[in-house]
mmCIF file of C-alpha atoms in Angstrom:
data_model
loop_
_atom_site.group_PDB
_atom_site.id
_atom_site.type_symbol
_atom_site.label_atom_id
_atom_site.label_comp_id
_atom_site.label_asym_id
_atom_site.label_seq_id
_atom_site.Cartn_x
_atom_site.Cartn_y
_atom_site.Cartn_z
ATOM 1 C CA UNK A 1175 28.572 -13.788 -12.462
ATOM 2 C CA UNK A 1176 25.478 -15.197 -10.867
ATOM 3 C CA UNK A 1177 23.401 -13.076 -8.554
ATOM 4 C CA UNK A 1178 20.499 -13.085 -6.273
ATOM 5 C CA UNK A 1179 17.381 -10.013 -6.535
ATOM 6 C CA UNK A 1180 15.100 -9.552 -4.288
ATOM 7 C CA UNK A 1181 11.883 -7.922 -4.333
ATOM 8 C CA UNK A 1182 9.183 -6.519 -1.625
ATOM 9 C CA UNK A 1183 5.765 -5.913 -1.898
ATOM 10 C CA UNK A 1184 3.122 -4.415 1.269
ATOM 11 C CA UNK A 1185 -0.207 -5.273 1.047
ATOM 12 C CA UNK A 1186 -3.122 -2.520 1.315
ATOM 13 C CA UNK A 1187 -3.518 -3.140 4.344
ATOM 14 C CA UNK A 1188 0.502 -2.547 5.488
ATOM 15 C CA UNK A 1189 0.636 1.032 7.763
ATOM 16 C CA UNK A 1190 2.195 2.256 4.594
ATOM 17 C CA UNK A 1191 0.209 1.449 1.690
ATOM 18 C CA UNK A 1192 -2.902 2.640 4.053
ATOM 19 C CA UNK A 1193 -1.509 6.101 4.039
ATOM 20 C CA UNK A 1194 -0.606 6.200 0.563
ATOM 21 C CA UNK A 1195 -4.377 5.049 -0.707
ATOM 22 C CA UNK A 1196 -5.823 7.280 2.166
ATOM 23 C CA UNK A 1197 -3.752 10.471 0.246
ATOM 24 C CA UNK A 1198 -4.263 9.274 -3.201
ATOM 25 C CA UNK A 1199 -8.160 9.168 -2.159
ATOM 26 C CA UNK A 1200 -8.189 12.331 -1.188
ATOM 27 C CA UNK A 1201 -5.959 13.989 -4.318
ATOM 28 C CA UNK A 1202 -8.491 12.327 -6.292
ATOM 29 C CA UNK A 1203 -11.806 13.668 -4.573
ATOM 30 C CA UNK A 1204 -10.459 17.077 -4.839
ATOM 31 C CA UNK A 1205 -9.152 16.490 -8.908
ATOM 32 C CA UNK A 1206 -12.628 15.279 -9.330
ATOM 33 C CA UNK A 1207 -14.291 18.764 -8.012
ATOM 34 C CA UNK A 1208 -11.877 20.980 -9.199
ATOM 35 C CA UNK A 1209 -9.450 19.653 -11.413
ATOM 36 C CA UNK A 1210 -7.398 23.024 -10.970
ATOM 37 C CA UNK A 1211 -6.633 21.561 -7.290
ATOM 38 C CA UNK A 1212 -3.050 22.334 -5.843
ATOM 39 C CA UNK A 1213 -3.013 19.417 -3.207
ATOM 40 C CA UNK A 1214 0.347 18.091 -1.080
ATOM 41 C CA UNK A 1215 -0.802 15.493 1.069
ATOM 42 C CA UNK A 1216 0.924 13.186 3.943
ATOM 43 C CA UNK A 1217 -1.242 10.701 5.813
ATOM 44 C CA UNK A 1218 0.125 9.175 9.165
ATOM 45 C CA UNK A 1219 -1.578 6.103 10.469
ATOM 46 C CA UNK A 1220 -0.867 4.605 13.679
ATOM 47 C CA UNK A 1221 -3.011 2.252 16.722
ATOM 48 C CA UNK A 1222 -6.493 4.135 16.515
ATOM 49 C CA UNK A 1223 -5.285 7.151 14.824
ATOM 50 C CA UNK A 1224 -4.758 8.715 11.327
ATOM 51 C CA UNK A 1225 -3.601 11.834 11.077
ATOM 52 C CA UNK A 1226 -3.960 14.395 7.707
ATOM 53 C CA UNK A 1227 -1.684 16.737 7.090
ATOM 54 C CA UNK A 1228 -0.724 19.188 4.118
ATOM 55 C CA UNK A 1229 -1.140 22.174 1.865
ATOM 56 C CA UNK A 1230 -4.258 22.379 -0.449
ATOM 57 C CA UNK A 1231 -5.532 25.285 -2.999
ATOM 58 C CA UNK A 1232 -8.537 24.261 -4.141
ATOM 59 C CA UNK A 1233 -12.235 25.409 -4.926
ATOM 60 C CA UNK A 1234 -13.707 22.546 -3.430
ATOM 61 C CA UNK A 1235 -14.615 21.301 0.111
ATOM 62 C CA UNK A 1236 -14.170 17.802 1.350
ATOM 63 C CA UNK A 1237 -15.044 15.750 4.309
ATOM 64 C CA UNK A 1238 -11.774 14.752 4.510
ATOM 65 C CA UNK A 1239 -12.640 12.687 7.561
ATOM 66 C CA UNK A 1240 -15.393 10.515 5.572
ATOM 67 C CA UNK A 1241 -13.054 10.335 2.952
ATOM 68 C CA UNK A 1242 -10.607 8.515 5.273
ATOM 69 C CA UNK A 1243 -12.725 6.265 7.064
ATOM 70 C CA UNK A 1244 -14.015 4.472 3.654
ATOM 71 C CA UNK A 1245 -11.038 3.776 2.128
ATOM 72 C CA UNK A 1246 -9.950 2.517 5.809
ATOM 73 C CA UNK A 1247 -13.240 0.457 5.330
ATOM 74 C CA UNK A 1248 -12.711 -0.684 1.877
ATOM 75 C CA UNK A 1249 -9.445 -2.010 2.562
ATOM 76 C CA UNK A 1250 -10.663 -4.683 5.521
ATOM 77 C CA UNK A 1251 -10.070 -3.032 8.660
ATOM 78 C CA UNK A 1252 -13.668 -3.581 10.559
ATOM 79 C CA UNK A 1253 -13.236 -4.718 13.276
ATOM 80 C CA UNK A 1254 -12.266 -3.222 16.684
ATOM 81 C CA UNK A 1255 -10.476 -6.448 17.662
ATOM 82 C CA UNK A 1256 -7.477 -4.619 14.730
ATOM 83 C CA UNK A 1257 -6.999 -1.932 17.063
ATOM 84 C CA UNK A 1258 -7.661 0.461 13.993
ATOM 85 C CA UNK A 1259 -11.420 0.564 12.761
ATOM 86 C CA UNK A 1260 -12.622 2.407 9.807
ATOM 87 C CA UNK A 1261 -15.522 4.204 12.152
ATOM 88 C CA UNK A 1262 -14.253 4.085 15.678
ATOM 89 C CA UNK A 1263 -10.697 5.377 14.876
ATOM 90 C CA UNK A 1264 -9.765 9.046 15.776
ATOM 91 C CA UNK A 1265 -9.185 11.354 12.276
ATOM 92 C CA UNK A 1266 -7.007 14.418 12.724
ATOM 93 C CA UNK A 1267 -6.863 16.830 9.534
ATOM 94 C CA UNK A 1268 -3.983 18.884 9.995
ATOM 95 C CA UNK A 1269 -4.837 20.265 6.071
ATOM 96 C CA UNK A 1270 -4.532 23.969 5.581
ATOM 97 C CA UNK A 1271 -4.322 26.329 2.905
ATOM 98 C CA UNK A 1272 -1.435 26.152 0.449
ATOM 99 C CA UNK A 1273 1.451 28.987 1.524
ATOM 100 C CA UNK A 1274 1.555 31.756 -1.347
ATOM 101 C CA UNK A 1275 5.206 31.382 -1.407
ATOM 102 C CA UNK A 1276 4.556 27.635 -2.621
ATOM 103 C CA UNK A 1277 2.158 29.107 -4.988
ATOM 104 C CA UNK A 1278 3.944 31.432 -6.580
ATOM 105 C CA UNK A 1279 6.123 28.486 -7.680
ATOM 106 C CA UNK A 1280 4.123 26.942 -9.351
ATOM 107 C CA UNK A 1281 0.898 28.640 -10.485
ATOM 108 C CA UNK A 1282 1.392 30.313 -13.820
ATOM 109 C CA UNK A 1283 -0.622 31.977 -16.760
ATOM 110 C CA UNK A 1284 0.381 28.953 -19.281
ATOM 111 C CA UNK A 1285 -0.076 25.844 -18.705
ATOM 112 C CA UNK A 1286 3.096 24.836 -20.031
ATOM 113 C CA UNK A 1287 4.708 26.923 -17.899
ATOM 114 C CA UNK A 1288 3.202 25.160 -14.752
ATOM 115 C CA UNK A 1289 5.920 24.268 -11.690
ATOM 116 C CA UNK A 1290 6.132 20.986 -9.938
ATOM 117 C CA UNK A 1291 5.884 22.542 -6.577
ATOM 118 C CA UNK A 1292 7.665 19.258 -5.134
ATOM 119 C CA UNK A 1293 10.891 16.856 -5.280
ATOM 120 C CA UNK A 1294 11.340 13.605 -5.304
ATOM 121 C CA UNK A 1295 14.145 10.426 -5.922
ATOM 122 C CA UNK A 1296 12.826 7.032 -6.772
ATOM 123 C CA UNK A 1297 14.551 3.826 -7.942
ATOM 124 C CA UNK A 1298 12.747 2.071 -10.854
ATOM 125 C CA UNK A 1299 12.978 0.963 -14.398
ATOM 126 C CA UNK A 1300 11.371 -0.903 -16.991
ATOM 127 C CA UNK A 1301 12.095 -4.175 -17.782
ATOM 128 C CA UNK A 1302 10.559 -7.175 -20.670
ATOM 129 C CA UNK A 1303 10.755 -9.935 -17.690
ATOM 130 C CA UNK A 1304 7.043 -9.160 -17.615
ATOM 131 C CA UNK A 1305 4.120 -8.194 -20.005
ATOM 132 C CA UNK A 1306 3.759 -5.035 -17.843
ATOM 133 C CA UNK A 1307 7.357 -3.821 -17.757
ATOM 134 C CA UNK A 1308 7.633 -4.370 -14.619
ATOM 135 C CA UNK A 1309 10.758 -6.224 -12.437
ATOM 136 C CA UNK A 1310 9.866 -10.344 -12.507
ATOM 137 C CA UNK A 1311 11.004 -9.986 -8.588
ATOM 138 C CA UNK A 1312 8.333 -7.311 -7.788
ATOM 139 C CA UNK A 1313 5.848 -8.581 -10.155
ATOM 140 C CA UNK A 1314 5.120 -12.085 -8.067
ATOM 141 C CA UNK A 1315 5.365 -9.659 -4.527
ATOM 142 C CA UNK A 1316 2.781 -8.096 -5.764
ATOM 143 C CA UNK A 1317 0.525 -10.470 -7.216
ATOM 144 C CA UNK A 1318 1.316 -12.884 -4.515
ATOM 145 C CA UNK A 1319 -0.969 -10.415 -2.456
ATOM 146 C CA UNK A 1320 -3.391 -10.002 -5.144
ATOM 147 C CA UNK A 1321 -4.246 -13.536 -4.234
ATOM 148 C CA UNK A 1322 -3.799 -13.176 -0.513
ATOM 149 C CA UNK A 1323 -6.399 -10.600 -0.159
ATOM 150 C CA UNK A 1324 -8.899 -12.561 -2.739
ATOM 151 C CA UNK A 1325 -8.508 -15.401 -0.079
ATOM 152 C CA UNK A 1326 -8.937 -13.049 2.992
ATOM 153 C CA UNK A 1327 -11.809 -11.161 1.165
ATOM 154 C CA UNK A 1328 -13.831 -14.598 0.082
ATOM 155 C CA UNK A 1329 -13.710 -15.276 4.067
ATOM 156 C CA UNK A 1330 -13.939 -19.209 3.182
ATOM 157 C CA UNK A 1331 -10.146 -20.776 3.266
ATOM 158 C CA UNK A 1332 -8.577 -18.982 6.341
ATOM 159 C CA UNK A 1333 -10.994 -16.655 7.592
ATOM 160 C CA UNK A 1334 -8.302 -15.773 10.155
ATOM 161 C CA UNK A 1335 -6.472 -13.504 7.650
ATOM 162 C CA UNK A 1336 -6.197 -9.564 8.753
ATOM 163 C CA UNK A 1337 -5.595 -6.691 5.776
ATOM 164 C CA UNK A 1338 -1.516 -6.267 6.946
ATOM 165 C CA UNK A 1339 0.765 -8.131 4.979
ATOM 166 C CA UNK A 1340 3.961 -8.147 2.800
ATOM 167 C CA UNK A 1341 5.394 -10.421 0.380
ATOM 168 C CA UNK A 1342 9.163 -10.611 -0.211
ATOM 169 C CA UNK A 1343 10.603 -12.438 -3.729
ATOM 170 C CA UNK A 1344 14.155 -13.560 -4.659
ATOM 171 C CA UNK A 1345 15.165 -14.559 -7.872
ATOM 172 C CA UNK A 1346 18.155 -15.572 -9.124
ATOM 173 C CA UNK A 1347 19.871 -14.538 -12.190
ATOM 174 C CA UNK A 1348 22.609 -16.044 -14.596
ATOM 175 C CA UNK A 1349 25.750 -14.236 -15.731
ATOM 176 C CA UNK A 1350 23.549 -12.706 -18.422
ATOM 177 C CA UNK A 1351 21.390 -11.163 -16.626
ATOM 178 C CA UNK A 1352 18.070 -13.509 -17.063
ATOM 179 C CA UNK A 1353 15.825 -14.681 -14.049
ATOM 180 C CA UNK A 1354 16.762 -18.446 -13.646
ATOM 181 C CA UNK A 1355 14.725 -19.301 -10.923
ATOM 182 C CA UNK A 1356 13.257 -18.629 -7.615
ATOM 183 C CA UNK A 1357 15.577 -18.883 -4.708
ATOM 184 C CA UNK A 1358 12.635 -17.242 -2.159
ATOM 185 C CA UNK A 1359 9.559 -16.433 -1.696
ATOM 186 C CA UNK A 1360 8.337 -15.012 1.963
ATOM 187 C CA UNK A 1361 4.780 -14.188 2.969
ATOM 188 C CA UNK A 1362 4.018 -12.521 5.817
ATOM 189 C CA UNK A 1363 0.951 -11.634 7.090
ATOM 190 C CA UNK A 1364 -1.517 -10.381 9.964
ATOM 191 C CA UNK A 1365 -3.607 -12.920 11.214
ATOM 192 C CA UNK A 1366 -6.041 -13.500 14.259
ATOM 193 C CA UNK A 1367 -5.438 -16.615 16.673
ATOM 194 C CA UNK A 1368 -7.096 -19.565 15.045
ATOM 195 C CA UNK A 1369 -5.237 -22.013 17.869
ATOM 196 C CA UNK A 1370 -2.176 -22.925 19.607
ATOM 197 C CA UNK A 1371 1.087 -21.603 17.687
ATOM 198 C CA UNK A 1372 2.980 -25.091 16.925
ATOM 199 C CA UNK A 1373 -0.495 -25.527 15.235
ATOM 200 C CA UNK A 1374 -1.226 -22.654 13.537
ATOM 201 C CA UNK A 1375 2.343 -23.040 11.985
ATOM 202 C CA UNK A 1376 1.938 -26.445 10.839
ATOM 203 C CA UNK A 1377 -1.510 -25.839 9.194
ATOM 204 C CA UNK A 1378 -0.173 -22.494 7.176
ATOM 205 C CA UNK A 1379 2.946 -24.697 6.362
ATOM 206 C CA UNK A 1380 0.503 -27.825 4.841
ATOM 207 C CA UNK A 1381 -1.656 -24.979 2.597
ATOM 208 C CA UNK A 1382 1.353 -22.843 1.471
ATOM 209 C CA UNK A 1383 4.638 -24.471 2.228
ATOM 210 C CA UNK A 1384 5.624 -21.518 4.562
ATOM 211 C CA UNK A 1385 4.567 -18.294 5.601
ATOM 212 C CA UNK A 1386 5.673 -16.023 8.804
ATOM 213 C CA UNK A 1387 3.209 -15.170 10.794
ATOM 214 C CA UNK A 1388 2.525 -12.013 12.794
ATOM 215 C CA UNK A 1389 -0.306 -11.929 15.694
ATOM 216 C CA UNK A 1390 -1.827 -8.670 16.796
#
């Protein structure tokens, strides 16, 4: 029987995907200066505020704070108009020393002996709908905002474009379970006022056919 997928994608500059690069930054920096690091981070971000929190063992120290601020740079969000500005947001680190019970868990003598120290459930498989293995659906979310942010980055087609977006793909497949064709595609993004909203609807509808808009 004929079904319908669909597929989401967040765009780095999403609440959520800031978080995750502003951890994965930090993992990273500490790997990079002691690549015996035991690091568990969360990042929280929020209107003017990120907050750091999380165990660490590690030989190395970190401006944790700098850290933050330019990947919250990097990613677009510059201005103070956003409401959350790489230099003039607040940083709390919350990031302490890793509990010995933790790390008796999972520091060992071998190597191959070495403990996880965390859990986790994820849905995900691989797939040949793509070159990359990935799910057709979630491929085009995500490259759909590979091209958003070239266009917001360039500055020259809608210079109106803020970092925050999210892409959302639906694809239908036949009673075989191939991708026929697309039944949806939604984009929507973060975007300054450019001019009245009937207008600024009917000039994203005449570039991209549709896309829902969301003013901060």
């Amino acid at each position: 029987m004929a079904y319908l997928f669909t597929s989401e994608s967040v765009s780095e500059g999403h609440p959520d995907k800031v978080a995750d690069q502003i951890s994965d930054a930090l993992i990273d920096n500490f790997l990079a200066f002691d690549p015996q690091s035991k690091v568990a981070c969360e990042t929280l971000v929020t209107t003017g505020q990120v907050v750091l929190a999380g165990e660490v063992k590690s030989k190395a120290y970190l401006d944790v704070q700098d850290i933050a601020r330019k990947v919250i740079g990097k990613i677009g969000y510059t201005k103070s108009e956003y409401m959350f500005e790489a230099h003039s947001c607040g940083v709390l680190s919350a990031i302490h020393e890793q509990s010995s019970d933790i790390n008796q868990g999972v520091d060992r003598k071998k190597k191959e002996e070495q403990g996880a120290g965390d859990q986790g459930m994820m849905f995900g498989y691989a797939t040949n709908e793509t070159s990359n293995y990935m799910p057709l659906a979630l491929d085009l979310a995500n490259n759909l905002l590979i091209e958003l942010a070239a266009v917001r980055r360039e500055g020259k087609l809608m210079k109106y474009l803020r970092p925050d977006s999210k892409s959302q793909v639906t694809l239908e497949y036949d009673d075989n379970n191939k991708p026929v064709r697309i039944e949806a595609i939604v984009i929507s993004t973060q975007h300054d006022d450019f001019d009245a909203e009937a207008k600024m609807l009917a000039k994203s509808k005449r570039r991209y056919g549709y896309f829902d808009s969301a003013c901060n």
